[in-house]
Every structure is written in structure tokens, then in C-alpha cells.
Coordinates of C-alpha atoms in Angstrom, one line a residue:
Chain O
N141 CA 3.3 -1.7 51.8
A142 CA 2.0 1.6 51.3
G143 CA 4.7 2.5 48.7
V144 CA 5.0 6.4 48.5
T145 CA 2.5 8.2 50.5
Q146 CA 1.9 11.9 50.0
T147 CA -0.2 14.2 52.3
P148 CA -2.6 16.3 51.8
K149 CA -4.3 15.0 49.0
F150 CA -6.1 18.4 48.1
Q151 CA -5.2 22.1 49.4
V152 CA -6.6 25.4 48.6
L153 CA -4.2 28.3 49.3
K154 CA -4.6 31.9 49.0
T155 CA -1.6 33.9 47.2
G156 CA 1.2 34.7 49.5
Q157 CA 0.2 31.6 52.1
S158 CA 2.9 29.1 52.5
M159 CA 2.6 25.2 52.7
T160 CA 4.6 22.3 52.8
L161 CA 3.8 19.1 51.2
Q162 CA 4.8 15.8 52.6
C163 CA 6.0 12.7 51.2
A164 CA 7.1 9.4 52.6
Q165 CA 8.3 6.2 51.3
D166 CA 8.6 2.9 52.8
M167 CA 10.7 0.8 50.4
N168 CA 14.3 1.9 51.5
H169 CA 14.9 3.8 48.3
N170 CA 17.6 6.0 48.0
S171 CA 16.4 8.6 45.5
M172 CA 13.4 10.5 45.8
Y173 CA 11.9 13.5 43.6
W174 CA 9.2 16.1 43.2
Y175 CA 7.3 16.5 39.9
R176 CA 4.3 19.0 38.9
Q177 CA 1.9 18.1 36.3
D178 CA 0.2 20.7 34.3
P179 CA -2.3 20.2 31.1
G180 CA -0.3 20.0 28.1
M181 CA 2.9 20.1 30.1
G182 CA 3.6 16.6 31.1
L183 CA 5.6 16.1 34.2
R184 CA 8.4 18.6 35.1
L185 CA 10.8 17.8 38.0
I186 CA 11.2 20.5 40.4
Y187 CA 13.9 19.0 42.9
Y188 CA 15.2 15.8 43.6
S189 CA 17.5 14.1 46.0
A190 CA 19.8 11.2 44.9
S191 CA 20.4 10.2 48.5
E192 CA 20.0 11.2 52.3
G193 CA 21.5 14.5 52.8
T194 CA 21.7 15.8 49.1
T195 CA 19.2 18.0 47.0
D196 CA 19.5 19.2 43.4
K197 CA 17.2 21.4 41.3
G198 CA 15.3 20.2 38.6
E199 CA 13.7 21.9 35.6
V200 CA 11.2 24.1 37.6
P201 CA 12.7 25.1 41.2
N202 CA 11.8 28.2 41.5
G203 CA 9.4 29.2 44.1
Y204 CA 10.4 26.1 46.0
N205 CA 12.6 24.4 48.7
V206 CA 12.8 20.9 49.5
S207 CA 14.2 19.0 52.7
R208 CA 15.3 15.4 52.9
L209 CA 14.6 14.9 56.3
N210 CA 15.8 11.2 56.5
K211 CA 15.8 8.4 53.9
R212 CA 12.2 8.0 54.0
E213 CA 10.9 11.3 54.0
F214 CA 11.4 14.2 51.4
S215 CA 9.1 17.4 51.8
L216 CA 8.4 20.4 49.3
R217 CA 7.5 23.7 50.5
L218 CA 6.1 26.8 48.9
E219 CA 7.1 29.9 50.9
S220 CA 4.8 32.2 49.1
A221 CA 2.3 30.7 46.9
A222 CA 1.4 32.0 43.7
P223 CA -1.5 31.1 41.0
S224 CA 1.2 29.7 38.5
Q225 CA 1.7 27.1 41.4
T226 CA -1.7 25.9 40.9
S227 CA -0.8 22.2 39.5
V228 CA -0.7 18.5 40.7
Y229 CA 2.3 18.0 42.7
F230 CA 3.9 14.1 42.6
C231 CA 6.4 12.5 44.8
A232 CA 8.5 9.3 43.7
S233 CA 11.2 7.3 44.6
S234 CA 13.6 4.9 43.2
E235 CA 16.3 2.6 43.9
T236 CA 19.9 4.1 42.3
S237 CA 19.6 1.7 39.7
Q238 CA 16.8 2.4 37.3
V239 CA 15.7 -1.3 36.7
Y240 CA 12.3 -1.1 38.6
G241 CA 11.7 2.3 37.2
Y242 CA 10.1 5.0 39.8
T243 CA 7.4 4.5 41.9
F244 CA 4.9 7.3 42.4
G245 CA 2.6 8.8 45.0
S246 CA -1.0 9.6 44.4
G247 CA -0.7 13.2 44.2
T248 CA -1.4 16.4 45.8
R249 CA -3.8 18.9 43.8
L250 CA -3.0 22.5 45.0
T251 CA -5.1 25.6 44.1
V252 CA -3.4 29.0 44.5
V253 CA -6.4 31.4 44.1
Chain T
A239 CA 20.3 18.2 27.2
Q240 CA 17.5 15.6 27.4
R241 CA 14.3 16.0 25.7
V242 CA 11.2 13.6 25.1
T243 CA 8.6 14.3 22.1
Q244 CA 5.3 12.8 22.2
P245 CA 3.6 14.7 19.0
E246 CA 0.4 13.6 19.5
K247 CA -1.8 15.0 22.2
L248 CA -4.7 12.9 21.9
L249 CA -5.2 9.2 20.0
S250 CA -8.8 7.5 19.4
V251 CA -8.9 4.1 18.0
F252 CA -11.8 1.7 17.9
K253 CA -11.7 -1.5 20.1
G254 CA -9.4 -4.2 18.3
A255 CA -7.5 -1.7 16.2
P256 CA -4.1 -1.6 16.4
V257 CA -2.5 1.1 18.6
E258 CA 0.7 2.9 18.2
L259 CA 1.7 5.8 20.6
K260 CA 5.0 7.9 19.1
C261 CA 7.6 8.7 21.2
N262 CA 11.1 10.2 20.1
Y263 CA 13.9 11.4 22.2
S264 CA 17.1 13.6 22.2
Y265 CA 20.1 12.5 24.0
S266 CA 23.6 12.2 23.1
G267 CA 24.6 9.4 25.4
S268 CA 22.8 5.8 25.7
P269 CA 19.4 6.5 27.6
E270 CA 17.2 4.3 29.5
L271 CA 13.7 4.6 28.1
F272 CA 10.4 4.0 29.8
W273 CA 6.8 4.3 29.3
Y274 CA 4.4 5.0 32.0
V275 CA 0.7 5.1 32.2
Q276 CA -2.1 7.0 34.2
Y277 CA -5.5 5.3 34.3
S278 CA -8.1 7.8 35.5
R279 CA -8.1 8.6 39.3
Q280 CA -4.9 6.7 39.6
R281 CA -1.2 7.3 40.2
L282 CA 1.3 7.0 37.5
Q283 CA 2.8 3.7 37.2
L284 CA 5.5 2.2 35.3
L285 CA 4.3 0.1 32.0
L286 CA 7.5 -0.8 30.1
R287 CA 11.2 -0.5 30.5
H288 CA 13.2 -0.9 26.9
I289 CA 16.0 -2.8 28.9
S290 CA 13.8 -5.7 30.0
R291 CA 12.5 -6.1 26.4
E292 CA 9.1 -7.2 28.0
S293 CA 5.3 -7.3 26.8
I294 CA 2.9 -5.8 29.5
K295 CA -0.9 -5.9 29.1
G296 CA -0.2 -6.9 25.4
F297 CA 2.2 -3.6 25.0
T298 CA 5.6 -3.6 23.5
A299 CA 8.2 -1.0 22.7
D300 CA 11.3 -1.3 20.6
L301 CA 14.3 1.2 21.1
N302 CA 15.4 2.3 17.7
K303 CA 18.7 4.2 18.1
G304 CA 19.0 5.1 14.5
E305 CA 15.8 7.1 14.7
T306 CA 15.9 7.9 18.2
S307 CA 12.4 6.5 18.7
F308 CA 10.6 4.3 21.4
H309 CA 7.2 3.9 19.8
L310 CA 4.7 1.9 22.3
K311 CA 2.4 -0.5 20.3
K312 CA -0.6 -3.0 21.0
P313 CA -1.8 -5.1 18.2
F314 CA -5.5 -4.9 19.5
A315 CA -6.8 -2.2 21.9
Q316 CA -9.2 -2.8 24.7
E317 CA -11.6 -0.2 26.2
E318 CA -9.6 -0.8 29.6
D319 CA -6.6 0.9 27.7
S320 CA -7.7 4.3 27.9
A321 CA -5.2 6.3 29.9
M322 CA -2.7 9.0 29.6
Y323 CA 0.7 7.6 28.4
Y324 CA 3.9 9.1 29.0
C325 CA 7.4 8.3 27.5
A326 CA 10.2 9.2 29.9
L327 CA 14.1 9.0 29.3
E328 CA 16.8 9.1 32.0
G329 CA 20.1 10.1 30.8
N330 CA 22.7 12.0 33.3
T331 CA 19.6 13.5 35.1
P332 CA 16.2 12.2 36.5
L333 CA 13.6 10.9 34.7
V334 CA 12.5 13.5 31.9
F335 CA 9.0 13.1 30.8
G336 CA 7.0 13.7 27.2
K337 CA 3.9 15.9 27.6
G338 CA 2.0 12.7 27.0
T339 CA -0.5 11.3 24.8
R340 CA -4.3 10.4 26.0
L341 CA -5.5 7.3 24.4
S342 CA -9.2 7.0 24.0
V343 CA -10.4 3.5 23.0
I344 CA -13.7 3.8 21.5
A345 CA -16.3 0.5 21.7

């Protein structure tokens, strides 16, 4: 079982470039999430999708868009990257019930120069 | 609003010493609380859920609603416990994480 798979693992962008971070889960989970992890800031929620066909903003959504392509896949897009978006991005998924917690991907380390 | 506070950025203990990682929360309803751990170069993984009242890798955590705390404890630290620990709360929104505490166990 792969769990939650994120691609790419590393990426360097120039300011103003765009890119999409991909996330797929094979656990038939209803809910999916995107977090960013910054030193001293912990993990902050960018966007989430409670179920297929729905998306909602989290704590830090500015500069990002998301697409819940189907039940398995939830992508995060940076339309015009900024140095402030340099971070490690984690995708996660969960059942609707929180009994088992979230399952996280291995992360994407993004640097914007 | 949901908020999680982990007052210590770094906690260093000697091997065999007791460990307590502090977590306080703010939430007006009945929260679901969790501890997650991130070992070096690994993904974040669930360590404990308050609802299950379990002990994992020797760690326990008790929810104290009066003090709004969910501290993580282990009686005897091991070197392999060195990692980043995050306390997290789910209320009426997805998980909100604290800023994390880095535990360093010194041999």
C-alpha cells in the first residue's frame, strides 16, 4: 500500500513561475488536505477537501489554488510563485471520522528564488 | 477559534530520564486531540489519539479539560525518541497543529 504519494519531492522555481503539486491516496479516504511546514511555524492548513467535489480555504490560502480531481487526487497550484512560498508542502488524507488520524505524504520541498 | 500551544521549541533530556512535552489548547467545544511525530527524513505520523487512551512506544498522554492540556509523557527516554513532536487539535475545522517541540535525547 502506497498510502499518500506526493510529486515532485523537490522543486526550485523562479519568482513568477507556476507549478502544480500532485497528491494521490489509495486508501479510499473522503477527506484530503494541503499543509505547509515552515521552521518555527509548525504546519498550517492551506486548503482542504472534505469530500469529492468540495474544497475549502484553510488558514493560509492566499497565492494557492486547489483541485479535487477525483476521490484519489488533490492537487495544489501556485499560479505565480513568490519567495514567501518557499516551504515544505505536505498532503494528507483521512476518513470522515477522525478515529485513525491523518495519513501524510512524504512532502515536497519547494524553493522559490 | 482553535489554537494549540507548545511552549518549548527544544527539549533536551538524557537517555533514561523522564520526558514531558507540553501541549495546551484553546477550543470552546469538545476537542479531538492528537500527538504526531516526525523522525529525521521521515513523514509525519500519528503517535497517539486521546480518544483511544493508548500507550505507543512507551508514550502516554492524558487530556485534562480543566487545564486544557494534553501533555505527552514517557518515563524513560530512549535515543530513538529524538524527533519533532506536534500536538494537534480537531474541533469544527481540520487539524490545527502546534508549532512543534524538538526532542533531543542525549546518550
